[in-house]
Coordinates of C-alpha atoms and ligand atoms in Angstrom, one line a residue:
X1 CA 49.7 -74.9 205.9
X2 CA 52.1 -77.9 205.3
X3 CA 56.0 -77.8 205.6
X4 CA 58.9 -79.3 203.3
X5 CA 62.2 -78.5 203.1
X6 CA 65.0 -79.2 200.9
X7 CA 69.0 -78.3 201.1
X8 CA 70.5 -77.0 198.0
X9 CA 73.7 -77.7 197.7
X10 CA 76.4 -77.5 194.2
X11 CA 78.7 -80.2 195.3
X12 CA 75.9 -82.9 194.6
X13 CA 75.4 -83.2 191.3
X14 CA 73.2 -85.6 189.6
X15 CA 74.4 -85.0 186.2
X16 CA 74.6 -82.5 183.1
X17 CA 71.4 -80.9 181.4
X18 CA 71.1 -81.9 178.1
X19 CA 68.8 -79.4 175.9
X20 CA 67.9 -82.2 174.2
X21 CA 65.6 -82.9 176.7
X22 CA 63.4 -80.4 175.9
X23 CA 62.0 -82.2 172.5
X24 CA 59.0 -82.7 171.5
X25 CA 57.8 -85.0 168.3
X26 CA 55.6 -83.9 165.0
X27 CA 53.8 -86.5 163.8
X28 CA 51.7 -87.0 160.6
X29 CA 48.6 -87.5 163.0
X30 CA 45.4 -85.5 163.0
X31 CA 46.1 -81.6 162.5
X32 CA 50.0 -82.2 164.1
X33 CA 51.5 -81.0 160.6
X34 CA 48.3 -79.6 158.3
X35 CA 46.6 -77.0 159.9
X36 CA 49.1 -77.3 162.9
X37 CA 52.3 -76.1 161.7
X38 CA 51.7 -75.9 157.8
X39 CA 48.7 -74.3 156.7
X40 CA 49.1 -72.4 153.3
X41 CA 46.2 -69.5 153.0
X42 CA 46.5 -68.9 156.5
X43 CA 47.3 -65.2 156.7
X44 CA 50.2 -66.0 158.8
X45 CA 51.6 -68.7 156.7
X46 CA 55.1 -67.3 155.3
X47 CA 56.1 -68.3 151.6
X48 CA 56.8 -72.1 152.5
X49 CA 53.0 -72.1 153.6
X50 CA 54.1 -72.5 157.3
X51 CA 52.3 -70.4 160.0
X52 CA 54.6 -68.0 161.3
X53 CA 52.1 -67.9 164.8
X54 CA 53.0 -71.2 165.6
X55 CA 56.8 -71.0 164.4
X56 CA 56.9 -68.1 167.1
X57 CA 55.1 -70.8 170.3
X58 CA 57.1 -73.2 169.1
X59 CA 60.5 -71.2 169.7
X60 CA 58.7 -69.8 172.5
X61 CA 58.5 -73.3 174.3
X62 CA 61.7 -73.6 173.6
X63 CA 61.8 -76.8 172.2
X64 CA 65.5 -78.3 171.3
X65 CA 64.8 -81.2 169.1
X66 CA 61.5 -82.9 167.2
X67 CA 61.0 -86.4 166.5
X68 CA 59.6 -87.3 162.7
X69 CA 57.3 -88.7 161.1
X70 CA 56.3 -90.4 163.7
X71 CA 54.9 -92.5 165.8
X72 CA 52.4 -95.5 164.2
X73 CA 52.6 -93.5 161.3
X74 CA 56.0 -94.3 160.2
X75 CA 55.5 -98.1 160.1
X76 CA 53.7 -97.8 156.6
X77 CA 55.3 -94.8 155.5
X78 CA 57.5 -94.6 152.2
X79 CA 59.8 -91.4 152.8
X80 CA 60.5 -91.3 149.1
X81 CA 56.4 -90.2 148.4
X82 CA 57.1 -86.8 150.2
X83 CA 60.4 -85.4 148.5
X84 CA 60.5 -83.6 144.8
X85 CA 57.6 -81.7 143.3
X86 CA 54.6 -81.2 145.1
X87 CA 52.4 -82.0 142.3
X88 CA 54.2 -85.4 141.7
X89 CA 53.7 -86.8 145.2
X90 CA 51.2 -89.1 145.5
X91 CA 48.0 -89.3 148.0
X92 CA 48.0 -92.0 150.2
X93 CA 46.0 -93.6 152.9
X94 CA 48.0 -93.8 155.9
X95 CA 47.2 -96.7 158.2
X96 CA 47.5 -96.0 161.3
X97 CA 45.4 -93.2 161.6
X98 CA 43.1 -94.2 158.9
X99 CA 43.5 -91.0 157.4
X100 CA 44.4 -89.7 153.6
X101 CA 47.9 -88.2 153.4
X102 CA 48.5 -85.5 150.4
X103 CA 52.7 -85.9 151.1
X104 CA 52.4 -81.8 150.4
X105 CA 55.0 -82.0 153.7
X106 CA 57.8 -84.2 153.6
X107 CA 61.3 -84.2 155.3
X108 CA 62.6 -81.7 153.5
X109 CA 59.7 -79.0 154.2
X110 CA 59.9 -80.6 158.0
X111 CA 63.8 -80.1 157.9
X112 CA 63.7 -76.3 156.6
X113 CA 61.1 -75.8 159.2
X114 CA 63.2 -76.9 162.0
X115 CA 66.3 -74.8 160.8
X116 CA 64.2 -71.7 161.0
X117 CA 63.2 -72.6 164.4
X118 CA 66.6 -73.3 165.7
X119 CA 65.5 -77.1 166.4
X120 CA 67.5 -80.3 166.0
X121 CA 65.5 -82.9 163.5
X122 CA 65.2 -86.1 164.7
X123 CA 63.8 -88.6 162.3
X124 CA 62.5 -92.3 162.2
X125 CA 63.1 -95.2 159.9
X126 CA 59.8 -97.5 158.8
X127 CA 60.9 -101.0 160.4
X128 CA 57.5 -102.0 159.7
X129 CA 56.9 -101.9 156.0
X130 CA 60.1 -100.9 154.6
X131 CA 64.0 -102.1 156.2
X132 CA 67.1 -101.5 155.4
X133 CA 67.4 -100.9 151.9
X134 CA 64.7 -97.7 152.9
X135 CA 67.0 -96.5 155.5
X136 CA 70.2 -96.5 153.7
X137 CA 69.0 -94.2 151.0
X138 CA 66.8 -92.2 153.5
X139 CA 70.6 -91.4 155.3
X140 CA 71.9 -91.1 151.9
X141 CA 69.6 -88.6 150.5
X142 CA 69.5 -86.8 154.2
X143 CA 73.2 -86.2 155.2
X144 CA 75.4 -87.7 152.0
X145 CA 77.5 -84.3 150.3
X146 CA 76.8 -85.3 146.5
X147 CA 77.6 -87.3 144.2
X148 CA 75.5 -90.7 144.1
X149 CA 72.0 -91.3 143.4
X150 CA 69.9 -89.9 146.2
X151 CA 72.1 -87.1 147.6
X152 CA 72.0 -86.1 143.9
X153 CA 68.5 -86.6 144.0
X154 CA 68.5 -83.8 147.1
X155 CA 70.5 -81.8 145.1
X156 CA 68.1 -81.4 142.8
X157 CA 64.9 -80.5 144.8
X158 CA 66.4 -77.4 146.2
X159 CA 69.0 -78.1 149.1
X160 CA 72.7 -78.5 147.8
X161 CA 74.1 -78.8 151.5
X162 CA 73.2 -81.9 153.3
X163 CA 70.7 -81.8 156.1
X164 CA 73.1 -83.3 158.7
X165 CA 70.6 -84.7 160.3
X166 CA 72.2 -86.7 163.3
X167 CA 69.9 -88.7 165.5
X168 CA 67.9 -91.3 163.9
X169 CA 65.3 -93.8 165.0
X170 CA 65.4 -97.5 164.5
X171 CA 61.5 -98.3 164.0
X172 CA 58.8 -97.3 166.3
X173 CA 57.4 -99.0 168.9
X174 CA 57.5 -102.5 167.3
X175 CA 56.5 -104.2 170.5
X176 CA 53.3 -103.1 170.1
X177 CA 50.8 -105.3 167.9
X178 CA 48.9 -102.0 167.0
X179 CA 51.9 -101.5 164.9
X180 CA 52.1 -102.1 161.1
X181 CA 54.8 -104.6 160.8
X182 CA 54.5 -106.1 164.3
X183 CA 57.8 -107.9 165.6
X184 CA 58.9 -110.0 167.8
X185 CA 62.0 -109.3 170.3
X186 CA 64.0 -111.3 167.9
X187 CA 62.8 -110.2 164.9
X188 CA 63.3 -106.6 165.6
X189 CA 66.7 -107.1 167.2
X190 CA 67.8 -108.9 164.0
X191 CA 66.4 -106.0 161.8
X192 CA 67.5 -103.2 164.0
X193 CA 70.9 -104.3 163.8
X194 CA 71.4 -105.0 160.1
X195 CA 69.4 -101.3 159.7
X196 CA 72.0 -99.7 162.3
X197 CA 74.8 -101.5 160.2
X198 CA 73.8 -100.3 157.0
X199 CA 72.8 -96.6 158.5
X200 CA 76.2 -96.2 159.8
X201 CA 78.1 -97.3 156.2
X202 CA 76.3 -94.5 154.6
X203 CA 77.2 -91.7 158.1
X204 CA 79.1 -93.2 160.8
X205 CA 78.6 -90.2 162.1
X206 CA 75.1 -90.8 163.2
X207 CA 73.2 -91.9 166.6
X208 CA 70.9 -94.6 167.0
X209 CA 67.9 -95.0 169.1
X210 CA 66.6 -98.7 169.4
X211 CA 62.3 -98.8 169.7
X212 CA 62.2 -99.9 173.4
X213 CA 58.2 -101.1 175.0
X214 CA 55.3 -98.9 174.4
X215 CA 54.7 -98.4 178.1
X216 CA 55.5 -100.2 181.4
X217 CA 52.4 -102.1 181.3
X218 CA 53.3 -104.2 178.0
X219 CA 53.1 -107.6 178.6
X220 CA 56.5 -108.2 177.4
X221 CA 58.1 -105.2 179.2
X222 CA 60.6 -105.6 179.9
X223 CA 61.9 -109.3 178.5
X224 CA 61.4 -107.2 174.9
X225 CA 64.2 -104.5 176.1
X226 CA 66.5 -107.8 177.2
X227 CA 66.2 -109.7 174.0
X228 CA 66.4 -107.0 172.1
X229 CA 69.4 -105.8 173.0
X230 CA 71.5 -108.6 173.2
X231 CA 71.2 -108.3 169.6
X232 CA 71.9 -104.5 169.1
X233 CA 73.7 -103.6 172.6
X234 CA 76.8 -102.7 170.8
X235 CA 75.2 -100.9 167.6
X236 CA 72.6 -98.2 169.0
X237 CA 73.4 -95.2 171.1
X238 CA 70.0 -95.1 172.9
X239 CA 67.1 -96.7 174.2
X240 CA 63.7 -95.4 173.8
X241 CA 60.6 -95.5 176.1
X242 CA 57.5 -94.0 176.1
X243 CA 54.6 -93.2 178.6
X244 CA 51.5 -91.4 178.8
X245 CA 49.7 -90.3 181.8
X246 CA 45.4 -91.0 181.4
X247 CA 43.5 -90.2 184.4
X248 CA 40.6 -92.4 183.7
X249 CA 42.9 -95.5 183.1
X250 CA 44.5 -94.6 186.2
X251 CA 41.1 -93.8 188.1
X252 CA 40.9 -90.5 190.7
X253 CA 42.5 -87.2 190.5
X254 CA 44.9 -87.6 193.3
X255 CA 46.2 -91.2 191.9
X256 CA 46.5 -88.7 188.4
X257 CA 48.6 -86.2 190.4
X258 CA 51.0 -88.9 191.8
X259 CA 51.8 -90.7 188.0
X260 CA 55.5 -89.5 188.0
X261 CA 56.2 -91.9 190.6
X262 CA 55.4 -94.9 187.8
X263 CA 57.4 -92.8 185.2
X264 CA 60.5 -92.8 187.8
X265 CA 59.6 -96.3 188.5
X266 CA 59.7 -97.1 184.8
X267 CA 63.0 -95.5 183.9
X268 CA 64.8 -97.2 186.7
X269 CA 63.3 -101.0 185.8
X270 CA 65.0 -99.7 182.0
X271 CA 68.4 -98.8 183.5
X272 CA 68.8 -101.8 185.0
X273 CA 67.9 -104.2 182.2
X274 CA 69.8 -101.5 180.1
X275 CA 73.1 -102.4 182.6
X276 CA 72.4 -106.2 183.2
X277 CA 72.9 -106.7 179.3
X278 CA 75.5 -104.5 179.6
X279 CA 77.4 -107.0 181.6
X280 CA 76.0 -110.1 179.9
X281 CA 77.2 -108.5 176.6
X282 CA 80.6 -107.7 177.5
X283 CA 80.8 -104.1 176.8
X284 CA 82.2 -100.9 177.6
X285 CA 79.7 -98.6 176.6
X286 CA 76.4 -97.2 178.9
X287 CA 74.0 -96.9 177.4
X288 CA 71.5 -93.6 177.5
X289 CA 68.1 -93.6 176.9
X290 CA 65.7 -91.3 174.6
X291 CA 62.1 -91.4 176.4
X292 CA 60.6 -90.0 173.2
X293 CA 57.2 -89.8 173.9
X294 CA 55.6 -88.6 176.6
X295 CA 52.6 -86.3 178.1
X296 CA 49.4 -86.0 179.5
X297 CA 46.9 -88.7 177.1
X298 CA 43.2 -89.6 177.9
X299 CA 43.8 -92.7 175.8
X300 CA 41.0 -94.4 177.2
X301 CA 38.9 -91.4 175.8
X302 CA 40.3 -91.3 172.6
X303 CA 40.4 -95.4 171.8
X304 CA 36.6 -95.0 172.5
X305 CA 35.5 -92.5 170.1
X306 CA 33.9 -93.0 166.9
X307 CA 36.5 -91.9 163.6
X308 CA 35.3 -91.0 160.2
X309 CA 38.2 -92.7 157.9
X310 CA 40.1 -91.6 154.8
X311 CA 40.0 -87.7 156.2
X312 CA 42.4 -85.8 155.6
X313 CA 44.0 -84.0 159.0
X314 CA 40.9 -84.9 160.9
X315 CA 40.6 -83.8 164.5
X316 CA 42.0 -86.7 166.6
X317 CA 43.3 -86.2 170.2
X318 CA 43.1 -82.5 170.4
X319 CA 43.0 -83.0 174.4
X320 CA 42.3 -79.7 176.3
X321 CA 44.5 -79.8 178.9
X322 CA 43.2 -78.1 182.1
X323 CA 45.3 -77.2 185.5
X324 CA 46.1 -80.7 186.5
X325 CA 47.2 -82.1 183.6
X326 CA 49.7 -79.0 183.8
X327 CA 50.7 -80.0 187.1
X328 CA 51.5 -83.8 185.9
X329 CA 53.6 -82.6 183.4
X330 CA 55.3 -80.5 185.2
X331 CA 56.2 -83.3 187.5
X332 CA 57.1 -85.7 184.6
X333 CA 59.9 -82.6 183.5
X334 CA 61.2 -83.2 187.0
X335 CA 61.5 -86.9 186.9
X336 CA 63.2 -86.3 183.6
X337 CA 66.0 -84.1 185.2
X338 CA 66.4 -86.2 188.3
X339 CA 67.1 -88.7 185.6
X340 CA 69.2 -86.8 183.5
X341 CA 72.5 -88.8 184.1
X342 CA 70.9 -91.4 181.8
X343 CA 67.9 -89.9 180.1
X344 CA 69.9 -87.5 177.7
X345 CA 66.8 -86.9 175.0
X346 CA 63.0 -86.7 176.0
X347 CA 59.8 -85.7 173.5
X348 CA 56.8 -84.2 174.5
X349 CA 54.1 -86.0 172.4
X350 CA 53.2 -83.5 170.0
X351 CA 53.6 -80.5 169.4
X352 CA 50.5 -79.0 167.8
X353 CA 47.3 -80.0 168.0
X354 CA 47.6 -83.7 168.9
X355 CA 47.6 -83.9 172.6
X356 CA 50.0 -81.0 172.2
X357 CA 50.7 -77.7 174.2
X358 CA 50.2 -75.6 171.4
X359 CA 46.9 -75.3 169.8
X360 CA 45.6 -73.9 166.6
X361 CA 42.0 -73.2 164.4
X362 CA 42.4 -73.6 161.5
X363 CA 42.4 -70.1 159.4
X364 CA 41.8 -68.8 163.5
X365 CA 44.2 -68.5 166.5
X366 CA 46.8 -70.3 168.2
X367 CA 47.5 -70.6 172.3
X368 CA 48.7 -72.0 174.7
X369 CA 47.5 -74.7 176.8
X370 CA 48.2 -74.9 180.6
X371 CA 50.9 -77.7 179.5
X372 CA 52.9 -75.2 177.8
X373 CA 54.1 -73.3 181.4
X374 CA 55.8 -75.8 182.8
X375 CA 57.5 -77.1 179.4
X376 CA 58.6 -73.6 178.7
X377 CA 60.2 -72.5 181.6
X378 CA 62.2 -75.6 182.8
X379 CA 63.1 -75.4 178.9
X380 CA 64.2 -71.9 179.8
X381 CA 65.8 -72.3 182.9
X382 CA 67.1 -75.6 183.8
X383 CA 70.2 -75.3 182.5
X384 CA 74.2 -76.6 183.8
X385 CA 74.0 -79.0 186.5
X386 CA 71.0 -80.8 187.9
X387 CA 71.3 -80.9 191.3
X388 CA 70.5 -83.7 194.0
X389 CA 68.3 -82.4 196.7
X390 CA 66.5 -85.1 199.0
X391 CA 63.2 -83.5 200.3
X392 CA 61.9 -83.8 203.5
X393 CA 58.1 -83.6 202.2
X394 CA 54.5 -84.5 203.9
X395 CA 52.7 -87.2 201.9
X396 CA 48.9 -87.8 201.0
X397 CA 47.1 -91.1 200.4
X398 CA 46.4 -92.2 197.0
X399 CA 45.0 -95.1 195.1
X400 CA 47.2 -96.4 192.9
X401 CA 50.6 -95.5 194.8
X402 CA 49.9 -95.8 198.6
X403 CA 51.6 -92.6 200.6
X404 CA 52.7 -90.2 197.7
X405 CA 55.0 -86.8 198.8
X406 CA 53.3 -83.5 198.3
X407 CA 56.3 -81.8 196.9
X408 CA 57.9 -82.7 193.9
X409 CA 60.8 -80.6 193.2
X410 CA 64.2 -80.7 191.6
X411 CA 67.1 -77.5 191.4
X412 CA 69.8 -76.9 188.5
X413 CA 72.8 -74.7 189.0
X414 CA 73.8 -72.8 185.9
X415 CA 77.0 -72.1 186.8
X416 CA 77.9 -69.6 183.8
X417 CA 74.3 -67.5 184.3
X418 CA 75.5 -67.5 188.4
X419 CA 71.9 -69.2 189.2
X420 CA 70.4 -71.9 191.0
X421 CA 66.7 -72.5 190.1
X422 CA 64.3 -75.0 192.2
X423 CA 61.5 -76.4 190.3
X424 CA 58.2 -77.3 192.7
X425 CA 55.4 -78.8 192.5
X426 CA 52.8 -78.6 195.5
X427 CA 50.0 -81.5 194.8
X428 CA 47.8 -80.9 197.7
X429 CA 44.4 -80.0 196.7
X430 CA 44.0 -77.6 199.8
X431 CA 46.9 -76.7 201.1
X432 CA 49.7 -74.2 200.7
X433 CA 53.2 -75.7 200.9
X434 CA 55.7 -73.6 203.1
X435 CA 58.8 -74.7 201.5
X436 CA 62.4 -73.8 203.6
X437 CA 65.4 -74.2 201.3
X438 CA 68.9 -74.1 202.7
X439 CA 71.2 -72.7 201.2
X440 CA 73.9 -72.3 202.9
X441 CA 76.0 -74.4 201.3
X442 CA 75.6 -71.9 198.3
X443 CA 76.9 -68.8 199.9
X444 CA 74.9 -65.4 200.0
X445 CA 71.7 -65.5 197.0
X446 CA 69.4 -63.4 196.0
X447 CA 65.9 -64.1 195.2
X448 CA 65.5 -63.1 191.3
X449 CA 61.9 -64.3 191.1
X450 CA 59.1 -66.8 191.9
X451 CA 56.8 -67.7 188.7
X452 CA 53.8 -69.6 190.2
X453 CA 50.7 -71.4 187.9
X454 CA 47.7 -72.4 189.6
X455 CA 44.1 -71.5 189.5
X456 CA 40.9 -72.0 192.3
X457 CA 39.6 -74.6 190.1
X458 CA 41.6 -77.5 188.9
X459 CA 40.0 -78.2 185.3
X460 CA 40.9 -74.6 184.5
X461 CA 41.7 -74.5 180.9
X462 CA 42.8 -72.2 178.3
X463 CA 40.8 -71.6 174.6
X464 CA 40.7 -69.4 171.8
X465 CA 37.8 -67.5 173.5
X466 CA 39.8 -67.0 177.0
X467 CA 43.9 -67.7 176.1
X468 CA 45.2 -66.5 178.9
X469 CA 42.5 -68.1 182.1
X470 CA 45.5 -70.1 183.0
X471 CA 48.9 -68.4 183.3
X472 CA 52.0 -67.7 185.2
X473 CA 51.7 -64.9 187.8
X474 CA 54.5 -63.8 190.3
X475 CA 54.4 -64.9 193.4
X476 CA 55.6 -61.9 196.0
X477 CA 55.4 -64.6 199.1
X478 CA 58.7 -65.1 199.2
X479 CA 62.3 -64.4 200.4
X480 CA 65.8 -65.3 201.0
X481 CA 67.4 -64.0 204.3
X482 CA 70.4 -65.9 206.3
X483 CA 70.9 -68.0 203.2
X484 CA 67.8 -69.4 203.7
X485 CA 64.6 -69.4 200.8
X486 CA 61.4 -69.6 202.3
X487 CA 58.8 -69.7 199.7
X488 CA 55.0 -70.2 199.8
X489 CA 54.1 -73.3 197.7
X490 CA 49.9 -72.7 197.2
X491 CA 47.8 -75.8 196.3
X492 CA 48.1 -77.4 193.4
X493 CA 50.6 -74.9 191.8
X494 CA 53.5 -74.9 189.9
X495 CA 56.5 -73.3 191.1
X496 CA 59.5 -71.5 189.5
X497 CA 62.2 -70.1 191.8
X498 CA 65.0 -68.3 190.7
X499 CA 68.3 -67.5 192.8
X500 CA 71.2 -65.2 192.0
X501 CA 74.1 -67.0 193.6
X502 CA 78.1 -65.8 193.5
X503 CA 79.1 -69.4 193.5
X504 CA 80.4 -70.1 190.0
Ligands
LIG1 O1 51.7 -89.9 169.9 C1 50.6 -90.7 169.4 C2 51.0 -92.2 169.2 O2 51.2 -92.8 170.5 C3 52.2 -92.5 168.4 O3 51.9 -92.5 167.1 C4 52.6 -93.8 168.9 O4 54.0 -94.1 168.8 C5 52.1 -93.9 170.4 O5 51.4 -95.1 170.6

């Protein structure tokens, strides 16, 4: 048995939770929409042909806002082919994925869906393809009341009130040359800013995310975030980054377990080229960022599989996920919080299907995978303040990161609720964790519960045969006395503690 400790303590704050870090992104990619959310004949489809089994994981996960249409997909996309009859929209063959899209779900459909689930839409601009002229009318037709061309046009396929749809994307990931419409930092920062101009005549009520790198590991990260933004410091709201986690790119298990420590690494390089330009620019404003894609991804797996093209919603990265991969995500949600004082929107990447927590067959079940625990809960439960707790933590030896801590762990303070809630991870293999928590700077608590996921075997997964193989238990190991927790961490486990406290 290892030991760690942390203190807990209200006064230190790190920042606010904002839900909107619990997003996730639906992209037209493999089964993400057809057969994932929207699968008409399905006998739990409702009357708009979406599946009512998935609306229910979906609210379940508690997810706060989804990013649309995507992804790669949006840089050949024209928004106009999936509004208006169904029978008048056109079939298409969509480039990034080499697949054929039927346009039977468009952003209306997508927008419904999300007001059913109680979820904010989030949608993205082709910067690729299209410009400015695309996203003006795409605003207009989205959020303008009536009475011009395209929020007439809305009018008239069935949704009189305008969809108020508030956060917008500029582009997606145009650093990349996988993308359609490939820029330079200069070309994009010229086009991202006219775009933002334009966007904000039609609602200058909107918010603007700018297409920051693909990953860390771009060869122009992060000179493409400083260019870029001495162009469009002033227009945009947010800067975007993304990052997925593959542990064959990154090479052994325990290297795998560590990869929040590059994702922390990644979002501090971005704050401070975010604040350098900050200064070179002149301005008053700080800028947040919107890390909207993010998970779990063996990449290196999928780039090296065979496709069969023009399909429509073929299978494509339908990653199992098994106990580890639960585990990294779970510390990629605390890395998130610890940021929260500048990251202010994150998105899983997706949310059905494609590397996704939730899974579906098609005209068959839907489940959870192991992803899904930690997602949902912190969704659940970190909530009011994040806290800023500096463990005292044994480390292991890893790989790709040298000494890495065993612990990973974060706490929140909902102050209306009267809770305090420590999120844990315990990476060690083989050992339990004893974790000691003080707490006196709360005042008396009482231990509400402790919701622990592990398993014996780390590639534990879940499937439509055996749903439930990996899943939360309670964990009766533990107690608060003298304002003290001390709770039994076991290897490789996820760990959610929950504290009444008095202290408002
Ligand atoms: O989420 C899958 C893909 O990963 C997205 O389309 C793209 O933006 C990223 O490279």
């Amino acid at each position: 048995m290892q030991h760690a400790s942390i203190p807990v303590d209200p006064r230190f704050i790190v920042g606010r939770v904002d839900p909107r870090l619990f997003g996730s992104f639906v992209e037209h990619m493999g089964r993400c929409v057809y057969t994932g959310i929207y699968e008409p004949g399905h006998k739990q489809a409702n009357a708009s042909g979406f599946r009512d089994d998935v609306l229910a994981l979906a609210r379940e996960l508690g997810v706060t806002i989804i990013r649309y249409p995507g992804g790669n997909f949006v840089s050949a996309y024209d928004w106009e082919d999936g509004i208006g009859p169904r029978e008048n929209r056109p079939t298409r063959l969509d480039l990034a994925w080499r697949s054929t899209e039927t346009n039977e779900v468009g952003l209306n459909e997508f927008v419904a869906w999300c007001r059913q689930a109680d979820i904010e839409p989030m949608l993205v601009v082709n910067l690729g393809t299209r410009g400015i002229d695309a996203a003006r009318t795409m605003v207009e037709y989205c959020n303008h009341p009536g009475g011009s061309y395209w929020s007439d046009l809305r009018r008239e396929h069935g949704y009189p009130e305008p969809h108020g749809v508030k956060t917008w994307c500029l582009g997606n990931e145009m650093d990349a040359p996988w993308q359609i419409g490939h820029k330079t930092a200069h070309e994009y920062g010229r086009i991202a800013l006219e775009t933002a101009k334009a966007m904000r005549r039609v609602d200058p009520s909107i918010e603007l995310v700018v297409a920051g790198s693909s990953n860390s590991k771009m060869p122009t990260f992060p000179e493409w975030e400083a260019v870029l933004l001495e162009h469009v410091y002033e227009q945009v709201d947010y800067l975007s980054l993304h990052n997925y986690c593959d542990v064959d790119a990154i090479g052994d298990l325990d290297s795998f377990l560590a990869s929040s420590l590059s994702m922390d690494e990644f979002i501090t390089t971005v704050i401070g080229t975010c604040d350098q330009l900050r200064s070179r620019v002149r301005s008053r404003k700080q800028l947040h960022l919107a890390f909207d894609e993010w998970n779990v991804w063996r990449q290196t797996h999928f780039h090296s599989q065979p496709r069969e093209p023009w399909t429509k919603a073929p299978r494509l990265a339908e990653d199992t996920y098994d106990l580890a991969d639960a585990l990294v995500v779970g510390t990629l949600l605390i890395t998130l919080l610890r940021h929260c004082a500048r990251v202010r929107i994150a998105c899983i990447a997706q949310l059905v299907n494609v590397i996704a927590p939730i899974k579906t067959e098609p005209g068959g079940a839907t489940w959870r995978q192991t992803i899904f625990f930690p997602f949902a809960a912190i969704a659940r439960h970190a909530k009011g303040t994040v806290l800023r707790i500096e463990p005292t933590t044994p480390v292991y030896d890893t790989a790709q990161f040298g000494p890495a801590p065993l612990l990973e762990s974060i706490a929140t303070h909902d102050e209306d609720a009267g809770e305090v809630t420590v999120f844990a991870v315990n990476r060690s293999r083989v050992d339990d964790l004893a974790l000691a928590a003080d707490l006196r700077a709360l005042g008396p608590c009482q231990l509400i519960e402790h919701q622990v996921l592990t398993h014996p075997d780390i590639h534990a997964t879940n499937d439509a045969d055996e749903p439930g193989r990996v899943q939360p238990s309670t964990n009766s190991r533990s107690h608060v006395k003298d304002e003290r927790l001390d709770a039994a961490l076991p290897a490789q486990s996820w760990n959610v503690i929950r504290l009444r406290t008095d202290q408002p």
